[in-house]
Amino acid sequence: MADWGEESENPELTEKQKKEIAKWFLTNAPAGEIQYVAKDVRALIADDRLYNMAAAEAFPLFNKAHLVVLEMPDRSGDVIISSFGEIDKDNFFDPRTAQIVTVDHMKQVCTKVRPANDEELPSAYVEEFRFALDAELCKYVVDTYPKGTCAVYCTRGKDVDGPGVNFDFAVVISASRTSPQNFCNGSWRSIWTLEFKDDLQVVEVKGKMQVVAHYFEEGNVQLDAKNECRDSTLLQSPEDCAVSISNTIRHHEAEYMASLEESYLHLPDTTFKDLRRKLPVTRTLFPWQNTLQFSLTRDISRELGIGK
């Protein structure tokens, strides 16, 4: 029989296990902090080949999940790294500038851009709706989110060339605020799917909102709040649709923000109090001013000669 020491030893992790653990830490990094996490993960693994394998898989997942915003190399605008604009792993479509952007995921920078070809662009009819909505949303985002960015993608029916056929849009809003020197980072992400139903003359609106925050001064507190909603509006002209949809999004996002603020105002009186026991199991407060009534205290005092 093997001795106790041999049985209690943990087996060495395989390369695959190490890679998966590193990948998990990278993909679950808080908003705006993946580069800091990557530095620590690389040091812990102490194997550049293994780290690069994990990072090559993790960074694209993180960038898309967090809707990371990158500046284009020609300064013509910003591109949101989103699955809605993904051409392939390293190339993403920016609908506002009608350009394809090549991305270095691990460095989180754009390396080059090219004009989108005709096959990658929506029809003139669909683009009229998309352009009008994008313009309205830009006004809303500028007013509401510091350093916020938005994009409107055609996700179905981009070749529709006139009334009578349905098509879909996806609206993506991404805003982040990083302040590592103050131990605080956070982001807002919302995705709105729009179904333009010509037969019913209605636009179905479905939204998913997510607020993430990380505060790490002398601790580690994270917030990850999500909300979903549904609504609808009439299918009208491109300009009228844009105003109506933008107002719908504005209403639901403002309502969600207000509900978050309301709940946080009551945190000290509700949630924080529920996190700790109001009284110990004995249902009496601990008498710190007279601990000698407890036999354990008396015994320790006697053994140590305290009070003599």
Coordinates of C-alpha atoms in Angstrom, one line a residue:
M1 CA 0.0 0.0 0.0
A2 CA 1.3 3.5 -0.8
D3 CA 2.1 5.6 2.2
W4 CA -0.1 8.5 3.2
G5 CA 2.1 11.1 1.6
E6 CA 1.8 9.6 -1.8
E7 CA -1.9 9.2 -1.6
S8 CA -2.4 12.8 -0.5
E9 CA -0.4 14.4 -3.3
N10 CA -2.4 16.2 -5.9
P11 CA -1.6 15.0 -9.5
E12 CA 0.1 17.4 -11.8
L13 CA -2.4 19.3 -14.0
T14 CA -2.2 18.5 -17.7
E15 CA -1.5 21.2 -20.3
K16 CA -5.1 21.1 -21.4
Q17 CA -6.3 21.6 -17.8
K18 CA -3.9 24.5 -17.3
K19 CA -5.1 26.1 -20.6
E20 CA -8.7 25.8 -19.6
I21 CA -8.1 27.3 -16.2
A22 CA -6.2 30.2 -17.7
K23 CA -9.0 30.7 -20.3
W24 CA -11.6 30.8 -17.5
F25 CA -9.8 33.5 -15.6
L26 CA -9.4 35.6 -18.8
T27 CA -12.9 35.3 -20.0
N28 CA -14.3 36.1 -16.5
A29 CA -12.1 39.1 -16.0
P30 CA -14.1 42.2 -14.8
A31 CA -14.9 44.9 -17.4
G32 CA -11.7 46.8 -18.4
E33 CA -9.4 44.6 -16.5
I34 CA -8.5 41.7 -18.8
Q35 CA -5.0 43.1 -19.5
Y36 CA -4.3 43.1 -15.7
V37 CA -5.6 39.6 -15.3
A38 CA -3.6 38.5 -18.4
K39 CA -0.4 39.7 -16.9
D40 CA -1.0 37.7 -13.7
V41 CA -2.1 34.6 -15.6
R42 CA 1.0 34.7 -17.8
A43 CA 3.2 34.9 -14.6
L44 CA 1.3 32.0 -12.9
I45 CA 1.5 29.7 -15.9
A46 CA 5.2 30.5 -16.6
D47 CA 4.8 29.1 -20.1
D48 CA 4.3 31.5 -23.0
R49 CA 3.2 28.9 -25.4
L50 CA 0.4 27.7 -23.1
Y51 CA -0.6 31.2 -22.2
N52 CA -0.8 32.3 -25.9
M53 CA -3.0 29.2 -26.6
A54 CA -5.4 30.2 -23.8
A55 CA -5.3 33.9 -24.6
A56 CA -6.0 33.3 -28.4
E57 CA -9.3 31.6 -27.4
A58 CA -10.2 33.8 -24.4
F59 CA -9.7 37.4 -25.7
P60 CA -12.1 37.1 -28.7
L61 CA -14.8 35.7 -26.3
F62 CA -14.2 38.5 -23.8
N63 CA -14.1 41.3 -26.4
K64 CA -17.4 40.2 -27.9
A65 CA -19.2 39.5 -24.6
H66 CA -18.2 42.9 -23.2
L67 CA -18.9 44.7 -26.5
V68 CA -15.4 46.3 -26.4
V69 CA -15.1 49.5 -28.4
L70 CA -11.9 50.1 -30.4
E71 CA -10.8 53.2 -32.3
M72 CA -10.2 52.7 -36.0
P73 CA -6.6 53.3 -37.1
D74 CA -7.6 56.0 -39.5
R75 CA -9.6 57.8 -36.7
S76 CA -12.7 57.6 -38.9
G77 CA -14.7 56.3 -35.9
D78 CA -15.1 53.5 -33.4
V79 CA -16.1 49.9 -33.9
I80 CA -17.9 47.7 -31.4
I81 CA -16.6 44.2 -31.2
S82 CA -19.9 42.3 -31.5
S83 CA -21.1 39.0 -32.8
F84 CA -23.6 41.0 -35.0
G85 CA -20.8 42.6 -37.0
E86 CA -18.5 39.5 -37.0
I87 CA -17.3 38.6 -40.5
D88 CA -14.8 36.1 -39.1
K89 CA -12.6 35.8 -36.0
D90 CA -10.5 38.9 -36.7
N91 CA -12.7 41.0 -38.9
F92 CA -15.7 43.0 -37.9
F93 CA -18.2 45.2 -39.9
D94 CA -18.9 48.7 -38.8
P95 CA -22.3 49.7 -40.2
R96 CA -21.9 53.4 -39.7
T97 CA -18.7 53.8 -41.7
A98 CA -19.5 50.8 -44.0
Q99 CA -16.0 49.5 -43.3
I100 CA -14.5 46.1 -42.3
V101 CA -12.1 46.4 -39.5
T102 CA -9.3 43.9 -38.7
V103 CA -8.7 43.5 -35.0
D104 CA -5.8 42.2 -32.8
H105 CA -7.9 40.7 -30.0
M106 CA -5.0 40.3 -27.5
K107 CA -3.7 43.8 -27.9
Q108 CA -7.3 45.1 -28.2
V109 CA -6.5 47.4 -31.2
C110 CA -7.6 47.8 -34.8
T111 CA -4.8 47.1 -37.2
K112 CA -6.4 48.0 -40.6
V113 CA -9.7 48.8 -42.3
R114 CA -11.1 48.3 -45.8
P115 CA -14.4 49.4 -47.4
A116 CA -17.1 46.9 -47.3
N117 CA -18.1 45.4 -50.6
D118 CA -21.7 45.5 -52.0
E119 CA -22.4 41.9 -50.8
E120 CA -21.7 42.9 -47.2
L121 CA -23.9 46.0 -47.3
P122 CA -27.7 46.2 -46.9
S123 CA -30.0 47.3 -49.7
A124 CA -30.8 51.0 -50.1
Y125 CA -34.3 50.4 -48.7
V126 CA -33.1 48.8 -45.5
E127 CA -30.2 51.2 -45.2
E128 CA -32.7 54.1 -45.1
F129 CA -34.3 52.7 -42.0
R130 CA -30.9 51.7 -40.5
F131 CA -29.3 55.1 -41.1
A132 CA -32.3 57.1 -39.6
L133 CA -32.3 54.9 -36.5
D134 CA -28.5 55.2 -36.1
A135 CA -28.7 59.0 -36.2
E136 CA -31.4 59.1 -33.6
L137 CA -29.6 56.7 -31.3
C138 CA -26.4 58.6 -31.6
K139 CA -28.1 61.7 -30.1
Y140 CA -29.5 59.6 -27.3
V141 CA -26.2 57.9 -26.4
V142 CA -24.3 61.2 -26.4
D143 CA -26.8 62.6 -24.0
T144 CA -27.0 59.6 -21.7
Y145 CA -23.7 57.7 -21.7
P146 CA -20.3 59.4 -21.3
K147 CA -18.0 57.7 -23.7
G148 CA -20.8 55.6 -25.0
T149 CA -21.0 54.1 -28.5
C150 CA -23.9 52.5 -30.4
A151 CA -24.3 50.6 -33.7
V152 CA -27.3 49.4 -35.7
Y153 CA -26.9 46.1 -37.6
C154 CA -29.2 44.5 -40.1
T155 CA -29.4 40.9 -39.0
R156 CA -32.0 39.5 -41.4
G157 CA -33.4 40.6 -44.8
K158 CA -30.5 43.0 -45.8
D159 CA -31.4 42.4 -49.4
V160 CA -35.0 43.5 -49.1
D161 CA -35.5 46.2 -51.7
G162 CA -39.0 47.5 -50.9
P163 CA -42.1 47.2 -48.7
G164 CA -43.9 43.9 -48.3
V165 CA -41.1 41.8 -46.7
N166 CA -39.9 41.6 -43.1
F167 CA -36.4 42.4 -41.9
D168 CA -34.6 42.6 -38.5
F169 CA -32.2 44.9 -36.8
A170 CA -29.9 44.6 -33.8
V171 CA -29.1 47.8 -31.8
V172 CA -26.0 47.6 -29.6
I173 CA -25.1 50.2 -27.0
S174 CA -21.8 50.0 -25.1
A175 CA -20.4 52.4 -22.5
S176 CA -17.6 51.8 -20.0
R177 CA -15.8 53.8 -17.4
T178 CA -12.5 52.6 -16.1
S179 CA -10.7 54.2 -13.2
P180 CA -8.2 51.6 -11.9
Q181 CA -6.3 54.3 -9.9
N182 CA -9.5 54.7 -7.9
F183 CA -10.1 50.9 -7.7
C184 CA -13.3 51.0 -9.7
N185 CA -14.4 49.9 -13.2
G186 CA -17.8 49.4 -14.8
S187 CA -19.8 49.1 -18.0
W188 CA -23.2 49.4 -19.4
R189 CA -24.3 47.0 -22.2
S190 CA -27.6 46.8 -24.0
I191 CA -28.8 44.8 -27.0
W192 CA -32.1 45.5 -28.7
T193 CA -33.5 43.2 -31.3
L194 CA -36.0 44.8 -33.7
E195 CA -38.4 42.8 -35.9
F196 CA -39.9 44.9 -38.7
K197 CA -43.1 43.0 -39.5
D198 CA -44.5 44.5 -42.7
D199 CA -47.6 42.3 -42.8
L200 CA -48.7 43.5 -39.3
Q201 CA -47.3 47.1 -39.8
V202 CA -45.5 46.8 -36.4
V203 CA -42.0 46.7 -35.0
E204 CA -41.4 44.3 -32.2
V205 CA -38.8 45.4 -29.7
K206 CA -36.9 43.2 -27.3
G207 CA -34.2 44.5 -25.0
K208 CA -31.5 43.0 -22.8
M209 CA -29.6 45.4 -20.5
Q210 CA -26.6 44.6 -18.3
V211 CA -24.8 46.7 -15.7
V212 CA -21.4 45.5 -14.5
A213 CA -19.3 47.2 -11.8
H214 CA -16.1 46.2 -9.9
Y215 CA -14.9 47.9 -6.8
F216 CA -11.7 46.6 -5.3
E217 CA -10.2 49.0 -2.8
E218 CA -9.3 46.8 0.2
G219 CA -11.8 44.2 -1.0
N220 CA -13.5 42.7 -4.0
V221 CA -17.1 43.8 -4.6
Q222 CA -18.8 43.1 -8.0
L223 CA -22.2 44.0 -9.4
D224 CA -23.7 42.1 -12.3
A225 CA -27.3 43.2 -12.9
K226 CA -29.4 42.2 -15.9
N227 CA -32.9 43.1 -17.1
E228 CA -35.0 42.1 -20.1
C229 CA -38.1 43.8 -21.6
R230 CA -40.4 43.8 -24.6
D231 CA -42.4 46.5 -26.4
S232 CA -43.7 47.4 -29.8
T233 CA -44.3 50.4 -32.1
L234 CA -45.9 51.1 -35.4
L235 CA -44.1 50.5 -38.6
Q236 CA -43.9 54.0 -40.2
S237 CA -41.5 55.9 -42.4
P238 CA -37.8 55.5 -41.7
E239 CA -37.6 58.9 -39.9
D240 CA -40.8 58.3 -37.8
C241 CA -39.7 54.7 -37.0
A242 CA -36.3 56.0 -35.8
V243 CA -37.8 58.5 -33.4
S244 CA -40.3 56.0 -32.0
I245 CA -37.8 53.2 -31.5
S246 CA -35.3 55.5 -30.0
N247 CA -37.9 56.9 -27.5
T248 CA -38.9 53.3 -26.7
I249 CA -35.3 52.4 -25.9
R250 CA -34.7 55.6 -24.0
H251 CA -37.8 54.9 -21.9
H252 CA -36.9 51.4 -20.9
E253 CA -33.3 52.1 -20.2
A254 CA -34.2 55.1 -18.0
E255 CA -36.8 53.1 -16.2
Y256 CA -34.2 50.3 -15.5
M257 CA -31.6 52.8 -14.3
A258 CA -34.2 54.4 -12.0
S259 CA -35.1 51.0 -10.5
L260 CA -31.4 50.3 -9.8
E261 CA -31.0 53.7 -8.1
E262 CA -34.1 53.1 -6.0
S263 CA -32.9 49.7 -4.9
Y264 CA -29.5 50.9 -4.0
L265 CA -30.9 53.7 -1.8
H266 CA -32.5 51.1 0.4
L267 CA -29.4 48.8 0.6
P268 CA -28.4 49.9 4.1
D269 CA -31.9 49.2 5.5
T270 CA -32.6 46.0 3.6
T271 CA -30.0 43.9 1.9
F272 CA -27.0 44.8 4.1
K273 CA -29.0 44.1 7.3
D274 CA -30.0 40.7 5.9
L275 CA -26.4 39.7 5.3
R276 CA -25.7 39.4 9.0
R277 CA -27.4 37.8 12.0
K278 CA -29.1 40.5 14.1
L279 CA -28.6 38.4 17.3
P280 CA -26.5 35.4 18.0
V281 CA -28.1 31.9 18.4
T282 CA -28.7 32.6 22.1
R283 CA -30.9 35.6 21.0
T284 CA -28.9 37.9 23.3
L285 CA -26.2 40.4 22.6
F286 CA -22.7 39.6 23.6
P287 CA -21.9 41.5 26.8
W288 CA -18.5 42.9 25.9
Q289 CA -18.4 45.1 29.0
N290 CA -18.7 42.0 31.3
T291 CA -17.1 38.9 29.7
L292 CA -16.2 37.4 33.1
Q293 CA -19.7 35.9 33.4
F294 CA -18.6 33.2 30.8
S295 CA -16.8 30.2 32.3
L296 CA -14.3 30.0 29.3
T297 CA -13.2 33.6 30.2
R298 CA -12.9 32.7 33.8
D299 CA -10.9 29.5 33.0
I300 CA -8.5 31.3 30.7
S301 CA -8.0 34.2 33.2
R302 CA -7.3 31.7 36.0
E303 CA -4.8 29.7 33.9
L304 CA -2.9 32.8 32.7
G305 CA -3.1 34.4 36.1
I306 CA -4.9 37.5 34.7
G307 CA -6.3 39.8 37.3
K308 CA -4.1 38.6 40.2

